[in-house]
Short mmCIF file of C-alpha atoms and ligand atoms in Angstrom, two decimals:
data_model
loop_
_atom_site.label_atom_id
_atom_site.label_comp_id
_atom_site.label_asym_id
_atom_site.label_seq_id
_atom_site.Cartn_x
_atom_site.Cartn_y
_atom_site.Cartn_z
CA MET A 1 99.65 74.23 107.07
CA ASP A 2 96.62 72.62 108.65
CA GLY A 3 97.77 69.02 108.45
CA SER A 4 95.27 67.03 110.47
CA VAL A 5 91.73 68.09 109.94
CA SER A 6 89.76 67.63 113.11
CA SER A 7 86.30 68.08 111.71
CA VAL A 8 83.49 67.57 114.11
CA PRO A 9 81.73 64.43 112.93
CA ARG A 10 78.07 65.04 112.52
CA SER A 11 75.15 63.44 110.82
CA LEU A 12 73.95 65.46 107.92
CA PRO A 13 70.45 65.94 106.61
CA SER A 14 68.99 63.04 104.72
CA ASP A 15 70.27 63.10 101.13
CA ALA A 16 71.75 59.71 100.45
CA GLY A 17 75.31 59.30 99.30
CA ARG A 18 76.61 62.54 100.75
CA PRO A 19 79.89 62.37 102.58
CA ALA A 20 79.46 62.87 106.27
CA GLU A 21 82.17 65.46 106.88
CA ALA A 22 80.89 69.01 106.75
CA VAL A 23 83.62 71.51 105.92
CA LEU A 24 81.19 74.35 106.39
CA GLN A 25 78.33 74.02 108.84
CA ILE A 26 75.89 76.90 109.28
CA SER A 27 73.29 76.59 112.03
CA ASP A 28 70.37 78.87 112.84
CA LEU A 29 72.08 81.92 111.39
CA HIS A 30 70.38 85.26 111.94
CA MET A 31 71.59 88.59 110.69
CA ALA A 32 70.02 92.03 110.58
CA PHE A 33 71.09 95.45 109.36
CA GLY A 34 69.45 97.56 112.02
CA ASP A 35 65.76 96.71 111.80
CA LEU A 36 66.10 94.96 108.48
CA GLU A 37 66.23 91.22 109.08
CA VAL A 38 68.25 89.82 106.24
CA LEU A 39 68.90 86.25 107.38
CA LYS A 40 66.20 84.56 109.42
CA GLY A 41 67.58 81.27 110.63
CA ILE A 42 69.72 79.65 107.95
CA ASP A 43 70.81 76.02 108.32
CA LEU A 44 73.17 74.82 105.66
CA SER A 45 76.06 72.47 105.44
CA VAL A 46 78.62 71.96 102.74
CA ALA A 47 80.37 68.61 102.81
CA GLU A 48 83.93 67.89 101.80
CA GLN A 49 84.40 68.27 98.04
CA GLU A 50 80.81 69.28 97.58
CA LEU A 51 79.60 72.18 95.44
CA VAL A 52 76.53 73.86 96.89
CA PHE A 53 74.87 76.34 94.59
CA ILE A 54 72.69 79.14 95.93
CA ILE A 55 70.03 80.87 93.87
CA GLY A 56 67.47 83.44 94.85
CA PRO A 57 66.04 86.83 94.01
CA SER A 58 67.93 90.07 94.55
CA GLY A 59 67.95 91.13 98.17
CA SER A 60 67.23 87.66 99.49
CA GLY A 61 70.43 87.70 101.56
CA LYS A 62 72.77 85.53 99.49
CA SER A 63 75.76 87.88 99.66
CA THR A 64 75.16 88.54 103.32
CA LEU A 65 75.15 84.79 103.99
CA LEU A 66 78.51 84.37 102.27
CA ARG A 67 79.99 87.37 104.07
CA CYS A 68 78.87 85.94 107.39
CA CYS A 69 80.78 82.74 106.64
CA ASN A 70 84.10 84.53 107.10
CA ARG A 71 82.67 87.18 109.39
CA LEU A 72 83.07 90.08 107.05
CA GLU A 73 79.56 90.58 108.35
CA GLU A 74 78.79 90.00 112.01
CA PRO A 75 75.84 87.61 112.50
CA ASN A 76 73.41 88.34 115.32
CA LYS A 77 72.81 84.74 116.23
CA GLY A 78 73.77 81.24 115.20
CA THR A 79 76.99 79.36 114.61
CA ILE A 80 79.23 78.75 111.67
CA ILE A 81 81.79 75.99 111.87
CA VAL A 82 84.56 75.92 109.33
CA ASP A 83 86.79 72.91 109.13
CA GLY A 84 85.93 71.94 112.70
CA GLU A 85 86.45 75.37 114.22
CA GLU A 86 83.71 77.75 115.16
CA ILE A 87 84.39 81.02 113.37
CA THR A 88 81.44 82.66 115.11
CA ALA A 89 83.06 82.10 118.52
CA PRO A 90 83.88 85.43 120.18
CA LYS A 91 87.50 84.42 120.55
CA ALA A 92 87.94 82.88 117.12
CA ASN A 93 91.25 83.74 115.49
CA LEU A 94 89.68 85.35 112.45
CA ASN A 95 92.84 86.08 110.52
CA LYS A 96 93.88 82.47 110.82
CA LEU A 97 90.47 81.00 110.04
CA ARG A 98 89.92 83.30 107.08
CA GLN A 99 92.86 81.72 105.30
CA ARG A 100 90.85 78.51 105.18
CA ILE A 101 87.95 80.25 103.47
CA GLY A 102 88.61 81.65 100.03
CA MET A 103 86.29 84.34 98.77
CA VAL A 104 85.68 85.49 95.22
CA PHE A 105 83.67 88.64 94.59
CA GLN A 106 81.44 89.83 91.79
CA SER A 107 83.66 92.86 91.25
CA PHE A 108 86.96 90.91 91.49
CA ASN A 109 88.44 93.38 93.97
CA LEU A 110 91.99 92.91 92.81
CA TYR A 111 94.46 95.35 94.31
CA PRO A 112 94.95 97.80 91.43
CA HIS A 113 98.39 98.98 92.58
CA LEU A 114 99.87 95.48 92.53
CA THR A 115 100.71 93.08 89.71
CA ALA A 116 98.79 89.85 89.35
CA GLN A 117 101.61 88.02 91.08
CA ALA A 118 101.82 90.53 93.92
CA ASN A 119 98.06 90.30 94.37
CA VAL A 120 98.54 86.61 95.04
CA THR A 121 101.68 86.83 97.15
CA LEU A 122 100.51 89.55 99.54
CA ALA A 123 98.62 87.30 101.93
CA LEU A 124 101.09 84.45 101.41
CA ARG A 125 103.85 86.72 102.66
CA LYS A 126 102.04 88.68 105.34
CA VAL A 127 99.56 86.15 106.66
CA ALA A 128 100.87 82.69 105.82
CA GLY A 129 104.43 83.82 106.52
CA LYS A 130 105.97 82.37 103.37
CA SER A 131 109.37 83.52 102.21
CA ARG A 132 109.56 85.71 99.15
CA ILE A 133 110.75 82.80 97.03
CA GLU A 134 108.19 80.34 98.33
CA ALA A 135 105.39 82.86 97.88
CA ARG A 136 106.49 83.51 94.32
CA GLU A 137 106.49 79.83 93.48
CA ILE A 138 103.07 79.28 94.99
CA ALA A 139 101.71 82.34 93.21
CA LEU A 140 103.04 81.23 89.84
CA ALA A 141 101.57 77.77 90.35
CA ALA A 142 98.20 79.28 91.30
CA LEU A 143 98.25 81.60 88.28
CA ASP A 144 99.17 78.66 86.11
CA ARG A 145 96.20 76.76 87.46
CA VAL A 146 93.83 79.47 86.29
CA GLY A 147 95.61 79.65 82.94
CA LEU A 148 97.38 82.96 83.47
CA SER A 149 101.01 82.11 84.05
CA ASP A 150 101.93 84.56 81.30
CA LYS A 151 100.15 87.45 83.04
CA SER A 152 101.94 87.39 86.36
CA ASP A 153 103.55 90.79 85.82
CA SER A 154 100.43 92.50 84.49
CA TYR A 155 98.50 95.03 86.51
CA PRO A 156 94.76 94.48 86.93
CA ASN A 157 93.89 97.31 84.53
CA GLU A 158 95.87 95.50 81.85
CA LEU A 159 93.68 92.41 82.16
CA SER A 160 90.20 91.61 80.87
CA GLY A 161 87.42 91.10 83.38
CA GLY A 162 87.63 87.35 82.97
CA GLN A 163 91.37 87.41 83.54
CA GLN A 164 90.98 89.62 86.59
CA GLN A 165 88.46 87.23 88.07
CA ARG A 166 90.79 84.32 87.47
CA VAL A 167 93.62 86.17 89.21
CA ALA A 168 91.24 86.76 92.10
CA ILE A 169 90.52 83.05 92.20
CA ALA A 170 94.25 82.34 92.18
CA ARG A 171 94.71 84.79 95.04
CA SER A 172 92.31 82.72 97.14
CA LEU A 173 93.49 79.34 95.91
CA ALA A 174 97.09 80.09 96.78
CA LEU A 175 96.21 80.05 100.46
CA GLN A 176 94.97 76.48 100.09
CA PRO A 177 91.54 77.13 101.55
CA ARG A 178 89.32 74.32 102.77
CA VAL A 179 86.29 75.94 101.20
CA MET A 180 85.78 78.61 98.56
CA LEU A 181 82.90 81.07 98.53
CA PHE A 182 81.87 82.63 95.21
CA ASP A 183 79.54 85.63 95.15
CA GLU A 184 78.23 85.97 91.60
CA PRO A 185 81.69 85.49 90.14
CA THR A 186 80.57 85.93 86.53
CA SER A 187 77.87 88.60 86.87
CA ALA A 188 80.18 91.49 86.02
CA LEU A 189 81.66 89.78 82.97
CA ASP A 190 80.97 90.15 79.28
CA PRO A 191 79.14 87.01 78.12
CA GLU A 192 82.08 85.74 76.07
CA LEU A 193 84.36 85.79 79.15
CA VAL A 194 82.00 83.91 81.47
CA GLY A 195 83.05 80.53 80.15
CA ASP A 196 86.72 80.97 81.09
CA VAL A 197 85.84 81.58 84.71
CA LEU A 198 83.29 78.77 84.85
CA ASN A 199 85.86 76.40 83.36
CA VAL A 200 88.27 77.27 86.13
CA MET A 201 85.54 76.66 88.71
CA GLN A 202 84.63 73.35 87.09
CA ASP A 203 88.28 72.41 87.18
CA MET A 204 88.48 73.27 90.88
CA LYS A 205 85.42 71.18 91.57
CA GLU A 206 86.98 68.23 89.80
CA GLY A 207 90.14 68.81 91.78
CA GLY A 208 88.14 68.24 94.95
CA MET A 209 87.60 71.78 96.20
CA THR A 210 84.67 72.38 98.50
CA MET A 211 82.61 75.25 97.11
CA LEU A 212 79.66 77.44 98.00
CA VAL A 213 78.55 79.38 94.95
CA VAL A 214 76.01 82.16 94.52
CA SER A 215 75.31 82.58 90.83
CA HIS A 216 72.72 82.79 88.09
CA GLU A 217 74.54 80.37 85.79
CA MET A 218 71.95 77.64 85.95
CA ARG A 219 73.62 75.59 83.25
CA PHE A 220 76.81 75.46 85.28
CA ALA A 221 74.76 74.41 88.31
CA MET A 222 73.18 71.60 86.32
CA ASN A 223 76.62 70.25 85.45
CA ALA A 224 78.67 70.94 88.52
CA ALA A 225 76.48 71.38 91.59
CA ASP A 226 75.77 68.64 94.09
CA GLN A 227 73.10 70.64 95.85
CA VAL A 228 71.05 73.65 94.84
CA VAL A 229 69.64 75.91 97.51
CA PHE A 230 66.83 78.36 96.79
CA MET A 231 66.81 81.33 99.14
CA ASP A 232 64.14 83.96 99.42
CA ARG A 233 63.70 86.78 101.93
CA GLY A 234 66.29 85.46 104.33
CA VAL A 235 65.25 81.83 104.49
CA ILE A 236 66.09 78.68 102.61
CA VAL A 237 62.89 77.77 100.82
CA GLU A 238 64.08 74.48 99.45
CA GLN A 239 67.18 72.50 98.73
CA GLY A 240 68.03 69.46 96.68
CA THR A 241 69.86 68.08 93.69
CA PRO A 242 69.99 70.37 90.65
CA ASP A 243 67.66 68.05 88.85
CA ARG A 244 65.07 68.20 91.58
CA ILE A 245 65.21 71.95 92.15
CA PHE A 246 65.31 72.94 88.50
CA LYS A 247 62.93 70.36 87.10
CA HIS A 248 60.63 69.53 89.98
CA PRO A 249 60.58 72.43 92.43
CA GLU A 250 58.14 71.87 95.27
CA HIS A 251 57.44 75.45 96.25
CA GLN A 252 55.57 78.06 94.32
CA ARG A 253 58.19 80.71 95.18
CA THR A 254 60.87 78.56 93.59
CA ARG A 255 58.77 78.01 90.49
CA ASP A 256 58.10 81.76 90.20
CA PHE A 257 61.77 82.57 90.52
CA LEU A 258 62.90 79.94 88.03
CA GLY A 259 60.18 81.11 85.64
CA LYS A 260 61.54 84.66 85.76
CA VAL A 261 65.16 83.63 85.36
CA ALA A 262 64.40 81.40 82.40
CA HIS A 263 63.47 84.44 80.32
CA MET B 1 117.96 160.44 84.30
CA THR B 2 115.48 159.18 81.80
CA PRO B 3 112.47 157.30 83.14
CA TRP B 4 114.08 154.07 81.91
CA GLU B 5 117.29 154.77 83.77
CA ARG B 6 115.32 155.59 86.89
CA PHE B 7 113.45 152.31 86.58
CA VAL B 8 116.63 150.33 86.14
CA ASP B 9 118.26 152.11 89.05
CA ALA B 10 115.30 151.45 91.32
CA PHE B 11 114.90 147.75 90.59
CA PHE B 12 118.14 146.50 89.05
CA ASN B 13 120.89 148.60 90.66
CA ARG B 14 124.02 146.63 89.99
CA GLU B 15 126.07 147.94 92.92
CA VAL B 16 123.33 147.29 95.42
CA ILE B 17 122.75 143.81 94.01
CA VAL B 18 126.41 142.88 94.18
CA GLN B 19 126.69 144.20 97.72
CA TYR B 20 123.71 142.30 99.11
CA LEU B 21 123.81 139.14 96.99
CA PRO B 22 125.73 137.13 99.62
CA ALA B 23 123.15 137.97 102.29
CA ILE B 24 120.31 136.96 100.02
CA GLY B 25 122.23 133.80 99.18
CA LYS B 26 122.22 132.95 102.88
CA GLY B 27 118.49 133.62 102.85
CA VAL B 28 118.07 131.14 100.01
CA VAL B 29 119.70 128.45 102.14
CA VAL B 30 117.42 129.23 105.09
CA THR B 31 114.32 129.23 102.89
CA ILE B 32 115.22 125.89 101.37
CA GLU B 33 116.00 124.35 104.75
CA LEU B 34 112.73 125.58 106.18
CA ALA B 35 110.72 124.46 103.15
CA VAL B 36 112.22 120.98 103.10
CA LEU B 37 111.64 120.52 106.83
CA VAL B 38 108.05 121.71 106.55
CA VAL B 39 107.29 119.38 103.64
CA ILE B 40 108.74 116.37 105.41
CA SER B 41 107.26 116.95 108.83
CA GLY B 42 103.93 118.28 107.55
CA ILE B 43 103.25 115.33 105.28
CA ALA B 44 104.50 112.91 107.94
CA LEU B 45 102.11 114.50 110.43
CA GLY B 46 99.20 114.25 107.98
CA PHE B 47 100.03 110.61 107.34
CA LEU B 48 100.25 109.81 111.03
CA LEU B 49 96.91 111.50 111.67
CA VAL B 50 95.17 109.65 108.87
CA VAL B 51 96.46 106.33 110.16
CA LEU B 52 95.10 107.16 113.60
CA ARG B 53 91.82 108.28 112.12
CA ALA B 54 91.47 105.06 110.13
CA TYR B 55 91.16 103.12 113.37
CA ARG B 56 87.98 105.09 114.00
CA VAL B 57 88.27 105.44 117.75
CA ALA B 58 85.57 108.04 118.36
CA PRO B 59 87.32 110.35 120.88
CA VAL B 60 90.58 110.27 118.91
CA ASN B 61 88.76 111.08 115.70
CA ALA B 62 86.93 113.97 117.32
CA VAL B 63 90.26 115.48 118.37
CA ILE B 64 91.70 115.00 114.89
CA VAL B 65 88.71 116.59 113.21
CA VAL B 66 88.88 119.63 115.48
CA PHE B 67 92.63 119.92 114.96
CA VAL B 68 92.27 119.73 111.22
CA ASP B 69 89.46 122.28 111.06
CA VAL B 70 91.26 124.76 113.28
CA PHE B 71 94.54 124.64 111.42
CA ARG B 72 92.90 124.80 108.05
CA ALA B 73 90.88 127.82 109.08
CA LEU B 74 93.55 129.93 110.81
CA PRO B 75 95.73 132.19 108.66
CA PRO B 76 99.30 130.95 109.29
CA LEU B 77 100.51 134.50 110.03
CA VAL B 78 98.15 134.75 113.00
CA LEU B 79 99.51 131.51 114.40
CA ILE B 80 103.11 132.55 113.84
CA LEU B 81 102.65 135.83 115.70
CA LEU B 82 100.67 134.18 118.44
CA LEU B 83 103.32 131.56 119.10
CA TYR B 84 106.28 133.88 118.68
CA PHE B 85 105.01 136.60 120.96
CA GLY B 86 102.79 134.51 123.18
CA LEU B 87 104.97 131.57 124.18
CA PRO B 88 107.65 133.62 125.98
CA ASN B 89 104.93 134.65 128.45
CA ILE B 90 104.79 131.07 129.63
CA ASP B 91 108.58 130.81 129.60
CA VAL B 92 108.79 128.93 126.33
CA THR B 93 111.05 130.69 123.91
CA LEU B 94 111.21 129.37 120.40
CA SER B 95 113.32 130.85 117.65
CA GLY B 96 111.51 132.45 114.76
CA PHE B 97 112.69 129.57 112.61
CA ALA B 98 111.18 127.02 115.02
CA VAL B 99 107.89 128.93 115.22
CA VAL B 100 107.51 129.13 111.44
CA TRP B 101 108.48 125.51 111.04
CA LEU B 102 106.02 124.41 113.71
CA THR B 103 103.18 126.52 112.36
CA LEU B 104 103.57 125.42 108.77
CA THR B 105 104.00 121.80 109.85
CA LEU B 106 100.71 121.94 111.72
CA VAL B 107 98.94 123.64 108.82
CA LEU B 108 100.32 121.28 106.19
CA GLY B 109 99.67 118.34 108.50
CA ALA B 110 96.02 119.37 108.82
CA PHE B 111 95.52 119.78 105.08
CA ALA B 112 97.44 116.60 104.28
CA GLU B 113 95.35 114.61 106.76
CA GLU B 114 92.15 115.87 105.15
CA ILE B 115 93.42 115.06 101.66
CA PHE B 116 94.66 111.58 102.65
CA TRP B 117 91.39 110.87 104.43
CA ALA B 118 89.38 111.71 101.33
CA GLY B 119 91.65 109.22 99.54
CA VAL B 120 91.07 106.50 102.13
CA LEU B 121 87.31 106.98 101.88
CA SER B 122 87.38 106.78 98.11
CA VAL B 123 89.00 103.34 98.08
CA GLU B 124 86.23 100.85 97.37
CA LYS B 125 84.86 98.81 100.24
CA GLY B 126 85.55 95.68 98.21
CA GLN B 127 89.29 96.27 98.67
CA TRP B 128 88.89 95.98 102.43
CA GLN B 129 86.72 92.90 102.06
CA ALA B 130 89.09 91.18 99.67
CA ALA B 131 92.10 91.84 101.86
CA ARG B 132 90.39 90.86 105.10
CA SER B 133 89.01 87.70 103.48
CA THR B 134 92.57 86.50 102.87
CA GLY B 135 93.37 86.91 106.56
CA LEU B 136 95.17 90.25 106.44
CA GLY B 137 94.59 92.17 109.66
CA PHE B 138 93.18 95.68 109.83
CA GLY B 139 96.57 97.36 110.01
CA GLN B 140 98.02 95.19 107.25
CA THR B 141 95.06 95.96 105.01
CA LEU B 142 95.45 99.65 105.74
CA PHE B 143 99.17 99.74 105.01
CA TYR B 144 99.49 97.29 102.12
CA VAL B 145 96.18 97.76 100.33
CA ILE B 146 94.32 100.93 101.24
CA LEU B 147 96.95 103.60 101.86
CA PRO B 148 99.02 102.88 98.74
CA GLN B 149 95.89 103.52 96.68
CA ALA B 150 94.70 106.45 98.77
CA VAL B 151 98.07 108.19 98.66
CA ARG B 152 98.37 107.74 94.92
CA MET B 153 94.97 109.25 94.32
CA THR B 154 95.83 112.24 96.45
CA VAL B 155 99.10 113.20 94.79
CA PRO B 156 97.70 116.08 92.70
CA PRO B 157 95.80 117.92 95.45
CA LEU B 158 98.55 117.22 97.94
CA THR B 159 101.25 118.62 95.66
CA ASN B 160 99.27 121.79 95.08
CA ARG B 161 98.60 122.28 98.75
CA THR B 162 102.18 121.55 99.71
CA ILE B 163 103.51 124.16 97.30
CA ALA B 164 101.00 126.75 98.51
CA ILE B 165 101.90 126.20 102.15
CA THR B 166 105.64 126.02 101.59
CA LYS B 167 105.57 129.48 100.01
CA ASN B 168 104.46 130.75 103.41
CA THR B 169 108.03 130.35 104.63
CA ALA B 170 108.29 134.00 103.53
CA LEU B 171 106.14 134.84 106.58
CA GLY B 172 109.25 134.12 108.61
CA THR B 173 110.36 137.61 107.78
CA VAL B 174 108.01 139.05 110.41
CA VAL B 175 109.63 137.08 113.20
CA GLY B 176 113.20 137.65 112.14
CA VAL B 177 113.92 134.42 110.32
CA GLY B 178 116.82 135.18 108.01
CA GLU B 179 115.15 133.75 104.94
CA ILE B 180 115.13 135.34 101.50
CA LEU B 181 112.52 138.01 102.04
CA ASN B 182 113.94 139.00 105.42
CA GLN B 183 117.43 139.45 103.98
CA ALA B 184 116.02 141.38 101.08
CA THR B 185 113.93 143.80 103.15
CA THR B 186 116.88 144.43 105.46
CA ALA B 187 119.04 145.17 102.44
CA GLN B 188 116.35 147.35 101.00
CA SER B 189 116.13 149.54 104.11
CA PHE B 190 119.91 149.88 104.39
CA SER B 191 120.40 150.74 100.74
CA GLY B 192 117.20 152.65 100.20
CA ASN B 193 116.85 150.73 96.97
CA ALA B 194 114.37 148.06 95.90
CA SER B 195 116.84 145.98 93.89
CA PRO B 196 117.35 143.40 96.70
CA LEU B 197 113.62 142.72 96.54
CA THR B 198 113.89 142.09 92.82
CA VAL B 199 116.64 139.61 93.56
CA ALA B 200 114.42 138.03 96.23
CA ALA B 201 111.58 137.63 93.76
CA ILE B 202 113.93 135.97 91.29
CA ALA B 203 115.32 133.73 94.03
CA PHE B 204 111.80 132.61 94.97
CA LEU B 205 111.08 131.85 91.34
CA LEU B 206 114.29 129.86 91.03
CA ILE B 207 113.29 127.77 94.02
CA PHE B 208 109.58 127.30 93.42
CA VAL B 209 109.31 127.02 89.65
CA PRO B 210 111.30 123.75 89.76
CA VAL B 211 109.10 122.63 92.64
CA VAL B 212 105.98 123.29 90.57
CA TYR B 213 107.48 121.28 87.74
CA ALA B 214 108.52 118.50 90.08
CA GLY B 215 104.94 118.44 91.35
CA ARG B 216 103.62 118.13 87.81
CA TRP B 217 106.10 115.34 87.14
CA ILE B 218 105.04 113.47 90.25
CA GLU B 219 101.42 113.90 89.21
CA THR B 220 101.96 112.33 85.81
CA ARG B 221 104.13 109.62 87.31
CA PHE B 222 101.38 108.60 89.66
CA ALA B 223 98.49 109.44 87.40
CA TRP B 224 97.15 106.09 87.09
CA ARG B 225 96.20 102.94 86.35
CA LYS B 226 92.71 102.32 87.57
CA GLY B 227 91.74 98.67 87.93
N1 ATP C 301 75.67 97.17 104.48
C1 ATP C 301 74.32 97.08 104.45
N2 ATP C 301 73.59 97.93 105.20
C2 ATP C 301 72.24 97.85 105.19
N3 ATP C 301 71.54 96.97 104.45
C3 ATP C 301 72.21 96.11 103.69
C4 ATP C 301 73.65 96.13 103.64
N4 ATP C 301 74.04 95.16 102.78
C5 ATP C 301 72.92 94.58 102.32
N5 ATP C 301 71.82 95.13 102.85
C6 ATP C 301 70.44 94.73 102.61
O1 ATP C 301 70.31 93.38 102.97
C7 ATP C 301 69.47 92.70 102.07
C8 ATP C 301 70.18 91.48 101.52
O2 ATP C 301 71.29 91.91 100.76
P1 ATP C 301 72.24 90.91 100.01
O3 ATP C 301 73.27 91.72 99.35
O4 ATP C 301 72.69 89.85 100.95
O5 ATP C 301 71.26 90.28 98.94
P2 ATP C 301 71.60 89.36 97.71
O6 ATP C 301 70.72 88.17 97.83
O7 ATP C 301 73.05 89.12 97.62
O8 ATP C 301 71.10 90.24 96.49
P3 ATP C 301 71.73 90.39 95.02
O9 ATP C 301 71.25 89.23 94.23
O10 ATP C 301 71.13 91.67 94.54
O11 ATP C 301 73.21 90.44 95.17
C9 ATP C 301 69.06 93.70 101.01
O12 ATP C 301 67.78 94.17 101.34
C10 ATP C 301 70.06 94.78 101.14
O13 ATP C 301 69.51 96.03 100.80
MG1 MG C 302 74.58 89.72 96.29
#
């Protein structure tokens, strides 16, 4: 679909060993709901195949940041470049660019009137322009990848929360996005179902997917994240490897937050 | 005559019934035609209006809201008389059938729009976000994701409202539409006997009881399946 990737080459912030291609590049992002400033100048880049993990207290603007990345929310200022194209440009072809950005929500948001398979094929048919047969094949492959090939004819209300979330992941994956955004993908799940979803995410990471994840699953971050970002009140307080952020946080706000979450 | 015989003669007079049954039969056809047309055009109008409203263009929405409020508030009989006797003054002559059809279409359209809109609003915001995030456009999201859910949720209230409004086809009698009640009242005044009205009541039951059951069936069919 998007054969040659013409990413804008850019030098990334310090951290050694990081690949130089940013799939997602957020610069000086500001966003307000009326008078309420929610994002106050966010700079963040996610390199090819990297998993960046965002933590932060409730209301710090994590969801808003993710929603700005595909312009479900309209930023007031700043730029976001996805796969070399500026999605914040006034003339950006949103429906085209959004196919390159998968999004997974806390509440799954599967279409309840459609089967698992139809949930996946809808955008393949209507946006990517695949034939019915092609779309079906891609959907079955995507469902297989999340371990649900036997559930393709089930409706969302016939699936557990964990299964629904995996269908939602398949729905995004099927469009072959360049980057996937996860907004607390396991927060609405019963504890025993969290693992299934995290396994799928781990598997995607190993398969080379570029991911930006908001979550409270610190253990997963320890294992899978390349970078951890701590956000508070609309700014990035600090950022670094999981080891550094979790074990040696520099800022008091980070320490306070991690202290609270640990309990 | 005993009181019983008098009762039977007044309401179930066999000769009168046999004589006027064909006329009432014609009325049944007219009633059914009118009802079917009203259901189709009324619901189509409501659907069209809700699609327009979903685009949230302020002036358009203002017009829709006013339209809906007016036609929900006005008694249909008032509108029927107004159109039937008023329009000829501006050189527009519509048949009684057309006037009743138009009136009930507007009324059902107004109610249907309001019911569909409540459905659209009750679909979670996350559905819009999920659909848009996969690149579906506004219209595609509306038609493939939102409306199918909204319409399904609104089946019970819509069925009830549709039945209630369709029964108003009987108002056609005041503007000379040859539907069931009109045929029956004509027969009643010629024969001086109420039996045609009894037949009319039975005819209405025969038409609308199945409709009520069909409505209940549709409701259970679509009763659903929440994610
Ligand atoms: N649609 C909206 N209208 C007005 N204010 C909003 C809206 N959405 C979010 N906010 C506000 O913006 C701020 C940031 O919200 P956001 O959902 O991005 O936080 P979050 O970090 O994701 O929090 P949580 O961990 O609770 O999900 C909050 O104060 C919230 O109340
Ligand atoms: Mg959030």
